[in-house]
Coordinates of C-alpha atoms in Angstrom, one line a residue:
M840 CA 66.6 66.3 141.6
L841 CA 66.4 63.9 138.6
K842 CA 65.8 67.0 136.2
K843 CA 68.9 68.5 137.2
I844 CA 70.7 65.5 136.9
L845 CA 69.9 64.9 133.4
Q846 CA 71.0 68.2 133.0
T847 CA 74.5 67.9 134.0
L848 CA 74.8 64.5 132.2
A849 CA 73.6 66.1 128.9
L850 CA 76.2 69.1 129.5
L851 CA 78.9 66.6 130.1
A852 CA 78.2 64.2 127.0
C853 CA 78.2 67.6 125.1
C854 CA 81.3 68.3 125.9
Q855 CA 82.6 64.9 125.2
L856 CA 81.5 64.9 121.9
A857 CA 83.0 68.2 121.2
F858 CA 86.2 67.3 122.2
A859 CA 86.9 64.3 120.8
A860 CA 89.3 63.5 118.0
P861 CA 88.4 64.0 114.4
G862 CA 87.1 60.5 113.4
Q863 CA 86.5 59.1 116.5
A864 CA 83.1 58.0 118.1
A865 CA 81.9 59.7 121.3
P866 CA 81.7 58.0 124.4
A867 CA 78.7 55.8 125.1
T868 CA 76.2 56.9 127.3
D869 CA 73.2 55.4 128.8
T870 CA 71.2 58.8 128.6
P871 CA 68.3 58.5 126.5
A872 CA 69.3 60.3 123.0
A873 CA 67.2 63.0 123.2
A874 CA 68.8 64.4 126.8
V875 CA 72.3 64.5 124.9
Q876 CA 71.8 66.7 122.5
P877 CA 74.6 69.3 121.9
D878 CA 73.8 72.3 123.8
E879 CA 74.1 75.2 120.9
D880 CA 75.8 77.4 123.2
A881 CA 78.7 75.5 124.5
W882 CA 81.0 75.9 121.5
V883 CA 80.5 79.6 122.5
A884 CA 82.1 79.2 126.1
R885 CA 84.7 76.9 124.6
L886 CA 85.7 79.7 122.0
T887 CA 85.2 82.1 125.0
A888 CA 87.7 80.5 126.9
W889 CA 90.2 79.7 124.2
A890 CA 90.1 84.1 123.7
D891 CA 90.7 84.2 127.5
E892 CA 93.5 82.2 127.4
F893 CA 95.5 84.4 124.7
Q894 CA 94.1 87.2 125.7
I895 CA 92.3 88.4 122.4
P896 CA 90.2 91.3 123.2
E897 CA 86.5 91.1 123.0
K898 CA 86.3 93.8 120.5
D899 CA 88.5 91.6 118.1
L900 CA 86.6 88.4 119.1
P901 CA 82.8 89.1 120.8
R902 CA 81.7 86.4 123.3
N903 CA 78.0 86.3 122.6
K904 CA 76.7 83.6 119.4
E905 CA 74.8 86.0 117.7
A906 CA 77.9 89.0 117.2
L907 CA 80.4 85.5 116.4
R908 CA 77.8 84.4 114.1
N909 CA 78.1 87.6 112.3
L910 CA 81.8 88.2 112.3
R911 CA 83.3 89.1 109.2
K912 CA 86.8 89.9 110.4
L913 CA 89.0 88.5 113.2
D914 CA 92.4 90.1 113.3
L915 CA 95.0 88.2 115.6
D916 CA 98.3 89.3 114.2
R917 CA 100.8 89.6 116.5
V918 CA 103.1 91.4 114.2
P919 CA 102.4 95.2 114.5
S920 CA 103.9 96.8 117.5
D921 CA 101.1 97.3 119.3
N922 CA 100.2 93.7 119.8
R923 CA 103.6 92.0 120.4
N924 CA 103.4 91.8 124.3
L925 CA 100.4 89.6 123.6
P926 CA 101.0 85.8 124.2
K927 CA 101.4 84.0 120.8
I928 CA 98.8 81.8 119.8
T929 CA 99.7 78.2 119.2
R930 CA 96.5 76.6 118.8
L931 CA 93.2 77.3 116.6
P932 CA 90.0 75.7 118.4
P933 CA 87.9 73.6 116.0
E934 CA 85.3 76.2 117.3
I935 CA 86.8 78.6 114.5
G936 CA 84.8 76.8 112.2
Q937 CA 81.9 78.0 113.9
L938 CA 82.5 81.7 112.3
Q939 CA 80.4 81.0 109.3
Q940 CA 80.3 84.6 108.0
L941 CA 84.3 85.1 108.4
E942 CA 85.7 86.7 105.5
V943 CA 89.1 88.0 106.9
L944 CA 91.5 85.8 109.3
E945 CA 94.7 87.1 109.8
L946 CA 97.4 84.8 112.4
R947 CA 100.5 86.1 111.3
G948 CA 103.5 86.3 113.8
N949 CA 101.9 83.3 116.1
Q950 CA 103.3 80.2 117.0
L951 CA 100.7 77.5 115.0
S952 CA 102.1 74.2 113.8
I953 CA 98.9 72.7 113.0
L954 CA 95.8 74.1 111.5
P955 CA 92.3 72.2 112.6
P956 CA 90.1 70.7 109.9
E957 CA 87.1 73.0 111.0
I958 CA 88.8 76.0 109.2
G959 CA 87.6 74.5 105.9
Q960 CA 84.2 75.2 107.3
L961 CA 85.2 79.1 106.8
Q962 CA 83.4 79.2 103.3
Q963 CA 83.1 83.1 103.3
L964 CA 86.7 83.5 103.8
W965 CA 88.5 85.5 101.1
L966 CA 92.0 86.2 103.2
L967 CA 93.5 83.8 105.2
G968 CA 96.9 85.1 106.7
L969 CA 99.3 83.0 108.5
R970 CA 102.4 84.6 107.8
G971 CA 105.1 83.9 110.5
N972 CA 104.0 80.8 112.0
Q973 CA 105.5 77.4 112.7
L974 CA 103.4 75.4 110.1
S975 CA 104.8 72.8 107.8
A976 CA 101.3 71.0 106.6
L977 CA 98.0 72.0 105.5
P978 CA 94.5 70.2 106.2
A979 CA 93.1 68.6 103.2
E980 CA 90.1 70.7 104.8
I981 CA 91.9 73.7 103.1
S982 CA 90.5 73.1 99.7
Q983 CA 87.1 73.6 100.6
L984 CA 87.7 77.6 100.9
Q985 CA 86.4 78.2 97.6
H986 CA 86.0 81.8 97.9
L987 CA 89.8 82.3 98.9
Q988 CA 91.4 84.9 97.0
E989 CA 94.7 85.6 99.5
L990 CA 96.8 83.1 101.2
D991 CA 99.7 84.1 102.9
L992 CA 102.2 81.2 104.2
G993 CA 105.7 82.9 104.2
L994 CA 108.1 82.4 106.8
N995 CA 106.7 78.8 108.2
Q996 CA 108.2 75.4 107.7
F997 CA 106.7 73.9 104.6
S998 CA 109.3 71.7 102.5
T999 CA 106.2 70.4 100.6
L1000 CA 102.7 72.0 99.6
P1001 CA 99.3 69.5 99.1
A1002 CA 97.8 68.6 95.5
D1003 CA 95.0 70.2 97.6
I1004 CA 96.1 73.5 96.6
G1005 CA 95.1 72.9 92.9
A1006 CA 91.3 73.4 94.1
L1007 CA 91.7 76.9 95.2
Q1008 CA 89.8 78.2 92.1
Q1009 CA 89.5 81.7 93.1
L1010 CA 92.9 82.5 94.5
Q1011 CA 94.7 85.8 92.9
R1012 CA 97.4 86.1 95.4
L1013 CA 99.5 83.1 97.2
Y1014 CA 102.6 84.1 99.2
L1015 CA 105.4 81.3 100.2
T1016 CA 108.1 83.0 101.0
D1017 CA 110.9 82.0 103.2
N1018 CA 109.9 78.6 103.5
Q1019 CA 112.3 75.0 102.9
L1020 CA 110.2 74.7 99.5
S1021 CA 112.2 72.2 97.1
A1022 CA 109.0 71.9 94.5
L1023 CA 105.8 72.8 93.5
P1024 CA 103.4 70.5 93.0
P1025 CA 102.4 70.1 89.4
E1026 CA 98.8 71.2 90.8
I1027 CA 99.9 75.0 91.1
G1028 CA 99.4 74.7 87.3
K1029 CA 95.0 74.8 87.8
L1030 CA 95.2 78.0 89.7
Q1031 CA 93.7 79.6 86.8
Q1032 CA 92.8 83.2 88.7
L1033 CA 96.0 83.3 89.9
Q1034 CA 97.7 86.8 89.9
R1035 CA 100.3 87.0 92.4
L1036 CA 102.9 84.3 93.2
Y1037 CA 105.8 85.2 95.7
L1038 CA 108.0 82.3 96.6
D1039 CA 111.2 84.1 97.6
G1040 CA 113.8 82.4 100.2
N1041 CA 113.0 78.7 98.8
R1042 CA 115.4 75.8 97.0
L1043 CA 112.8 75.6 94.4
T1044 CA 112.9 74.7 90.8
L1045 CA 110.0 75.4 88.5
P1046 CA 107.3 72.7 87.1
A1047 CA 106.7 73.1 83.4
E1048 CA 102.7 73.4 84.8
I1049 CA 104.0 77.3 86.1
G1050 CA 103.4 77.9 82.3
Q1051 CA 99.6 77.5 82.6
L1052 CA 98.9 80.3 84.9
Q1053 CA 97.5 82.6 82.2
Q1054 CA 96.4 85.1 84.7
L1055 CA 99.7 85.5 86.3
E1056 CA 100.9 89.4 86.6
I1057 CA 103.8 89.4 89.6
L1058 CA 106.1 86.2 90.2
T1059 CA 109.1 86.9 92.1
L1060 CA 111.6 84.0 92.8
R1061 CA 114.5 85.9 95.2
E1062 CA 117.2 84.0 96.6
N1063 CA 116.1 80.0 95.4
R1064 CA 119.6 78.8 94.3
L1065 CA 117.5 78.5 90.6
G1066 CA 119.7 77.6 87.7
A1067 CA 117.5 77.2 85.0
L1068 CA 114.1 78.2 83.7
P1069 CA 111.5 76.2 82.3
P1070 CA 110.7 76.8 78.5
E1071 CA 107.3 77.4 79.6
I1072 CA 107.8 80.4 81.7
G1073 CA 107.4 82.2 78.4
Q1074 CA 103.5 81.5 78.1
L1075 CA 102.9 83.4 81.1
Q1076 CA 101.4 86.4 78.6
Q1077 CA 100.3 88.7 81.5
L1078 CA 103.3 88.7 83.1
K1079 CA 104.5 91.8 84.3
E1080 CA 107.0 91.8 87.2
L1081 CA 109.7 88.9 87.2
D1082 CA 112.2 89.0 90.0
L1083 CA 114.8 86.3 89.8
F1084 CA 117.3 88.2 92.1
G1085 CA 120.1 86.7 94.0
N1086 CA 119.8 82.9 92.0
Q1087 CA 122.4 81.1 89.9
F1088 CA 121.5 81.9 86.5
T1089 CA 124.4 81.8 83.6
T1090 CA 121.8 81.8 81.2
L1091 CA 118.3 82.6 80.4
P1092 CA 116.1 80.7 78.0
A1093 CA 115.2 82.2 74.7
A1094 CA 111.5 82.0 75.7
I1095 CA 111.9 85.1 78.4
G1096 CA 111.4 87.0 75.1
Q1097 CA 108.0 85.9 74.6
L1098 CA 107.0 87.7 77.6
Q1099 CA 105.5 90.3 75.7
Q1100 CA 103.8 92.3 79.0
L1101 CA 106.9 92.4 81.0
K1102 CA 107.8 95.6 82.6
E1103 CA 110.0 94.8 85.3
L1104 CA 113.1 91.9 85.1
N1105 CA 115.2 91.8 88.1
L1106 CA 118.3 89.5 87.3
G1107 CA 120.6 91.2 89.9
F1108 CA 123.0 88.8 92.0
N1109 CA 123.4 86.3 89.3
Q1110 CA 126.2 84.4 87.1
L1111 CA 124.9 85.8 83.9
G1112 CA 127.6 86.0 81.1
T1113 CA 125.7 86.9 78.5
L1114 CA 122.0 88.0 77.3
P1115 CA 119.7 85.8 75.0
A1116 CA 119.2 88.4 71.7
E1117 CA 115.7 87.6 72.4
I1118 CA 115.6 90.4 75.2
G1119 CA 114.9 92.7 72.7
Q1120 CA 111.5 91.2 71.9
L1121 CA 110.2 92.9 75.4
Q1122 CA 108.7 95.9 73.9
Q1123 CA 106.8 96.6 77.2
L1124 CA 110.1 96.3 79.7
Q1125 CA 110.7 99.5 81.6
Y1126 CA 113.0 98.3 84.3
L1127 CA 115.8 95.7 83.8
V1128 CA 118.4 95.2 86.8
L1129 CA 121.4 93.3 85.9
G1130 CA 124.0 94.6 88.6
H1131 CA 126.1 91.9 90.2
N1132 CA 126.7 89.4 87.1
R1133 CA 129.2 88.8 85.0
L1134 CA 128.6 91.0 81.8
A1135 CA 131.0 92.4 79.5
A1136 CA 128.8 93.1 76.5
L1137 CA 125.2 93.5 75.9
P1138 CA 123.3 92.0 72.9
A1139 CA 122.2 95.2 70.1
E1140 CA 119.1 93.8 70.4
L1141 CA 118.7 95.1 74.1
F1142 CA 118.9 98.6 72.3
R1143 CA 115.0 98.0 71.1
L1144 CA 113.7 98.5 74.1
Q1145 CA 112.4 101.8 73.3
Q1146 CA 110.1 101.7 76.9
L1147 CA 113.1 101.1 78.7
Q1148 CA 113.3 103.6 82.0
S1149 CA 115.6 101.9 84.4
L1150 CA 118.7 99.8 83.4
V1151 CA 121.0 98.8 86.1
L1152 CA 124.5 97.3 84.9
G1153 CA 126.6 98.1 88.3
K1154 CA 129.3 95.2 89.5
N1155 CA 129.9 93.5 86.1
R1156 CA 132.8 93.9 83.4
F1157 CA 131.8 96.5 81.3
T1158 CA 134.8 98.2 79.6
A1159 CA 133.0 100.1 77.4
L1160 CA 129.4 101.2 76.8
P1161 CA 128.4 101.2 72.7
P1162 CA 127.2 104.2 71.0
E1163 CA 123.9 102.4 70.9
I1164 CA 123.3 103.5 74.4
G1165 CA 121.9 106.7 72.9
K1166 CA 118.9 104.7 71.5
L1167 CA 117.3 104.1 75.1
Q1168 CA 115.3 107.9 74.4
Q1169 CA 113.0 107.0 77.8
L1170 CA 115.9 105.8 79.9
Q1171 CA 115.5 108.0 83.2
E1172 CA 118.4 106.1 85.1
L1173 CA 121.9 104.1 84.3
V1174 CA 123.6 102.4 87.0
L1175 CA 127.2 101.7 85.6
D1176 CA 129.0 101.6 88.9
D1177 CA 131.7 99.1 89.8
N1178 CA 132.8 98.2 86.0
Q1179 CA 136.0 99.0 84.4
L1180 CA 134.9 101.8 82.4
T1181 CA 138.0 104.1 80.8
A1182 CA 135.4 106.6 78.9
L1183 CA 132.0 107.4 78.0
P1184 CA 130.6 107.6 74.4
A1185 CA 129.8 110.8 72.9
E1186 CA 126.1 109.2 72.4
I1187 CA 125.3 109.3 76.0
G1188 CA 124.1 113.1 75.4
Q1189 CA 121.2 111.8 73.4
L1190 CA 119.4 110.1 77.0
Q1191 CA 117.3 113.2 77.0
Q1192 CA 114.9 111.8 79.8
L1193 CA 118.0 110.9 81.6
Q1194 CA 117.8 111.3 85.7
Y1195 CA 120.2 109.7 87.5
L1196 CA 123.3 108.9 86.2
T1197 CA 125.5 106.5 88.5
L1198 CA 129.5 106.1 87.4
E1199 CA 131.5 105.4 90.5
S1200 CA 134.6 102.8 90.9
N1201 CA 135.5 103.0 87.4
H1202 CA 138.6 104.2 85.4
L1203 CA 137.2 107.4 84.1
T1204 CA 139.7 110.0 83.3
T1205 CA 137.5 112.6 81.3
L1206 CA 134.0 113.3 80.9
P1207 CA 132.8 113.9 77.0
A1208 CA 131.7 117.0 76.5
E1209 CA 127.9 115.8 75.6
I1210 CA 127.4 115.1 79.1
G1211 CA 126.0 118.8 79.0
Q1212 CA 123.4 117.6 76.9
L1213 CA 121.6 116.0 79.5
Q1214 CA 119.1 118.8 80.7
Q1215 CA 116.9 116.7 82.8
L1216 CA 120.0 115.3 85.2
Q1217 CA 119.4 115.5 88.6
Q1218 CA 121.9 113.0 90.2
L1219 CA 125.5 112.6 89.2
A1220 CA 128.0 109.9 90.6
L1221 CA 131.3 109.7 89.7
K1222 CA 133.2 109.0 93.1
N1223 CA 136.1 106.9 93.0
N1224 CA 137.3 107.5 89.3
Q1225 CA 140.8 108.8 87.5
L1226 CA 139.1 112.1 86.8
T1227 CA 141.9 115.3 86.3
T1228 CA 139.4 117.8 84.8
L1229 CA 135.6 118.4 84.5
P1230 CA 134.4 119.9 80.9
P1231 CA 133.1 123.4 81.4
E1232 CA 129.6 121.7 80.0
I1233 CA 129.3 120.5 83.3
G1234 CA 127.6 124.0 84.2
Q1235 CA 124.7 122.8 81.6
L1236 CA 123.4 120.6 83.9
Q1237 CA 120.2 122.8 84.9
Q1238 CA 118.5 120.6 86.8
L1239 CA 121.2 118.7 88.8
Q1240 CA 120.6 118.8 92.4
Y1241 CA 123.3 115.8 93.2
L1242 CA 127.2 115.7 92.6
N1243 CA 129.4 113.5 93.7
L1244 CA 133.3 113.5 92.7
E1245 CA 135.1 112.1 96.0
D1246 CA 138.1 110.3 95.0
N1247 CA 139.2 111.3 91.7
Q1248 CA 142.4 113.2 91.3
L1249 CA 141.0 116.7 90.4
T1250 CA 143.6 119.6 90.8
A1251 CA 140.8 122.6 90.0
L1252 CA 137.2 123.0 89.3
P1253 CA 135.5 125.0 86.2
A1254 CA 134.2 128.4 86.6
E1255 CA 130.9 127.3 85.3
I1256 CA 130.6 125.0 88.3
G1257 CA 128.6 127.6 89.5
A1258 CA 125.8 127.8 86.7
L1259 CA 124.4 124.7 88.5
Q1260 CA 121.5 126.4 90.3
Q1261 CA 119.6 123.4 91.3
L1262 CA 122.7 122.0 93.3
E1263 CA 122.0 121.0 96.6
T1264 CA 124.9 118.3 97.3
L1265 CA 128.6 118.5 96.5
S1266 CA 131.1 116.1 97.5
L1267 CA 134.6 116.6 96.7
R1268 CA 136.6 115.0 99.1
E1269 CA 139.7 112.9 98.7
N1270 CA 140.9 115.2 95.4
Q1271 CA 143.9 117.2 95.0
L1272 CA 142.3 121.0 94.7
T1273 CA 144.4 123.9 95.6
A1274 CA 141.6 126.8 95.2
L1275 CA 137.9 126.5 94.7
P1276 CA 136.6 130.0 92.0
A1277 CA 134.7 132.7 93.4
E1278 CA 131.8 131.0 91.6
I1279 CA 131.2 128.6 94.0
G1280 CA 129.4 131.1 95.7
N1281 CA 126.6 131.3 93.3
L1282 CA 125.2 127.5 94.4
Q1283 CA 122.5 129.5 95.9
K1284 CA 120.6 126.0 96.8
L1285 CA 123.7 124.1 98.1
R1286 CA 123.2 122.6 101.4
F1287 CA 125.9 120.0 102.2
L1288 CA 129.6 120.9 100.9
W1289 CA 132.1 118.4 101.5
I1290 CA 135.8 119.0 100.2
G1291 CA 137.7 117.4 102.9
N1292 CA 141.3 116.0 102.1
N1293 CA 142.6 118.7 99.6
Q1294 CA 145.2 120.9 99.3
L1295 CA 143.2 124.2 100.1
A1296 CA 145.2 127.0 101.4
T1297 CA 142.6 129.2 101.1
L1298 CA 139.1 130.1 100.5
P1299 CA 136.8 132.9 98.5
V1300 CA 135.1 135.2 100.0
E1301 CA 132.4 134.4 97.7
M1302 CA 131.6 130.8 100.2
G1303 CA 129.7 133.4 102.3
N1304 CA 127.1 133.6 99.8
L1305 CA 126.0 130.1 100.4
Q1306 CA 123.3 131.2 102.3
E1307 CA 121.3 127.8 102.5
L1308 CA 124.5 126.1 103.3
Q1309 CA 124.0 123.4 106.4
N1310 CA 127.1 121.3 106.5
L1311 CA 130.7 122.1 105.6
L1312 CA 133.3 119.9 105.8
L1313 CA 136.9 121.6 105.3
E1314 CA 138.8 118.8 107.2
N1315 CA 142.4 117.8 106.1
N1316 CA 143.5 120.7 104.1
K1317 CA 146.1 123.3 104.4
L1318 CA 143.8 126.3 105.5
K1319 CA 145.7 129.1 107.7
A1320 CA 143.0 131.3 107.9
L1321 CA 139.2 131.7 107.3
P1322 CA 137.3 134.8 105.5
A1323 CA 135.2 136.9 107.7
E1324 CA 132.7 136.0 105.3
I1325 CA 132.4 132.9 107.0
G1326 CA 129.9 134.6 109.4
N1327 CA 127.4 135.0 107.0
L1328 CA 126.4 131.3 106.6
Q1329 CA 123.5 131.5 108.9
H1330 CA 122.2 128.3 108.6
V1331 CA 125.4 126.3 108.8
R1332 CA 124.9 123.2 111.6
E1333 CA 128.0 121.6 111.5
L1334 CA 131.5 122.9 110.3
R1335 CA 134.5 120.6 110.0
L1336 CA 138.0 122.3 110.2
H1337 CA 140.3 119.6 112.0
A1338 CA 143.6 118.7 110.7
N1339 CA 144.6 122.3 109.0
Q1340 CA 146.9 125.4 109.7
L1341 CA 144.2 127.6 111.5
T1342 CA 146.6 129.9 113.8
A1343 CA 143.0 132.1 114.5
L1344 CA 139.5 132.1 113.7
P1345 CA 137.6 135.4 112.5
A1346 CA 135.3 137.2 115.2
T1347 CA 132.3 136.7 112.7
I1348 CA 132.2 132.6 113.3
G1349 CA 129.9 134.1 116.5
Q1350 CA 127.5 135.0 113.8
L1351 CA 126.7 131.3 112.8
Q1352 CA 123.4 131.3 115.4
Y1353 CA 122.5 127.6 114.0
L1354 CA 126.1 125.9 114.2
Q1355 CA 125.7 122.8 116.6
E1356 CA 128.9 120.5 115.7
L1357 CA 132.3 122.5 115.2
T1358 CA 135.3 120.4 114.9
L1359 CA 138.9 122.2 115.6
G1360 CA 141.4 120.2 116.4
N1361 CA 144.9 119.3 115.0
N1362 CA 145.3 123.1 114.4
E1363 CA 147.5 125.6 115.8
L1364 CA 145.4 127.7 117.7
A1365 CA 146.4 129.7 120.7
A1366 CA 142.8 131.3 121.8
L1367 CA 139.4 131.5 120.1
P1368 CA 137.5 134.5 119.6
A1369 CA 135.4 136.1 122.6
T1370 CA 132.4 135.6 120.0
I1371 CA 132.5 132.3 120.5
I1372 CA 129.9 132.3 123.2
H1373 CA 127.3 133.7 120.7
L1374 CA 127.1 130.3 119.6
H1375 CA 124.1 129.2 121.7
K1376 CA 123.1 126.1 119.8
L1377 CA 126.5 124.5 120.0
K1378 CA 126.4 120.9 121.1
G1379 CA 129.8 119.8 120.4
L1380 CA 133.4 121.1 119.9
T1381 CA 136.5 119.2 119.0
I1382 CA 139.6 121.2 120.0
R1383 CA 142.3 118.1 120.9
G1384 CA 145.6 118.7 119.0
N1385 CA 145.7 122.3 119.4
R1386 CA 148.5 122.5 122.6
K1387 CA 148.9 126.2 122.9
L1388 CA 144.9 126.9 123.2
Q1389 CA 143.7 128.5 126.2
F1390 CA 140.0 129.9 127.2
T1391 CA 139.1 133.1 129.0
P1392 CA 137.1 132.7 132.2
E1393 CA 133.9 133.4 130.6
Q1394 CA 134.5 130.8 127.7
E1395 CA 135.0 128.2 130.0
Q1396 CA 131.9 128.9 132.1
Y1397 CA 130.1 128.8 128.4
L1398 CA 131.7 125.7 127.6
Q1399 CA 130.5 123.7 130.5
G1400 CA 127.0 123.8 128.3
V1401 CA 129.0 122.1 125.4
S1402 CA 130.3 118.9 125.3
V1403 CA 134.4 119.5 124.2
Y1404 CA 136.9 116.8 123.4
R1405 CA 140.0 118.2 124.2

């Protein structure tokens, strides 16, 4: 009996020791010292109880000591959809420090507000994921994680970082996005192995010590209200990607030109009125985003960027492009939407690698003939300009797949439009077209054709040659009839004909075996062809606004399986 009493007292003493607050002495006991040595299995029981409380399955956290001692990865991420119904973890037990072999600890999407000091005992840890918790501070013991390579503290409540962060000498990736940081400690400069630093969504200014991060390759500072960069930014000789999107920059330091390895620079959504000449020194730059600023001109030095592949200048104040634009021989993407351009220089045709050209919402009235020299062009967006004609050279764009000419003042299309053999999407909505050239039937790969809101009275019979067409949108025109060849469009799924002047439909419309949506509202139809019942895949039919329209009994029965909008 005495032996059992002593064993019970020893177990109680062990528990008291385990739950004593850090730095607090264990409660005194009269039991002999030899009897109160902690039971080595007690921490396993406590860790198991914690795991059961938060429904952590045994496959993630084993329940025996040997497996726990050898555990290398513990994934308690609550972000994936499979885990969202599991209870959020609100605390980590001190016993987490017993997992001496742990290398990866994922705790994203929980409700942790503090970390136990014992986190510092995880000496083999190289990844610690804490994104999406409620943390506002880190224990000093975080500095003991000497093998840590990746630390994710994004989407928490940090307003400051401890100086101890500088002790993580092996850290390569540090995520601090979406916190409340207003400054970084000078010790950030001690992270000599840091390669990626993500600081988006804070309220930061950068310390001069940022320039000490000699291995840094990626630095993101989106939406931080930054108005200036320290000149030390130029010391980041390995920097390849700098993201400053959504700040308050009006100028950039000349030191920006020292970033000799920089490949991507995002300055979109700032207040830049000018760029420093030194930007022309970025000889490795491939992607330059300057959209949503106040730029009206570019420095001549910018056109020395011989590696530039993407130049985004949308939503600025450009009224013209300089002829030097033609020097950017590697350019593949040029975005100039929402400016005040009235013309394009002939040198635009020198951009032999250009694949994407966006010129929407400008004041263009014509296109230069040299546009036809863009032999690699795949997408040309010209929506919302003042174009009245297209040059015949448009037909030379043999790789063009997408052409958007919506909301212009076109009255006709050149016959050369039919030479665009790769064209898949053609949008001509909101123009003043009265007819289409017969050559439109040569567009053998066309899938989407939108000609709504024009002045079309007829369609060429060659329209029936568009064998790949899936969407034919002809609403708000002046069509009185459709050619019988419309029935050849075997792949059409959507046919919009509302707001025309149709009095009848050809019987061949019943051949459109894949048609799902047919809009006929606001025409002058009195009857539908008997063949309408052959449209076996039809799901929606709009007929409202045809006051004289009547159906046969057979059609009425057929339409019971269709959503009809009368």
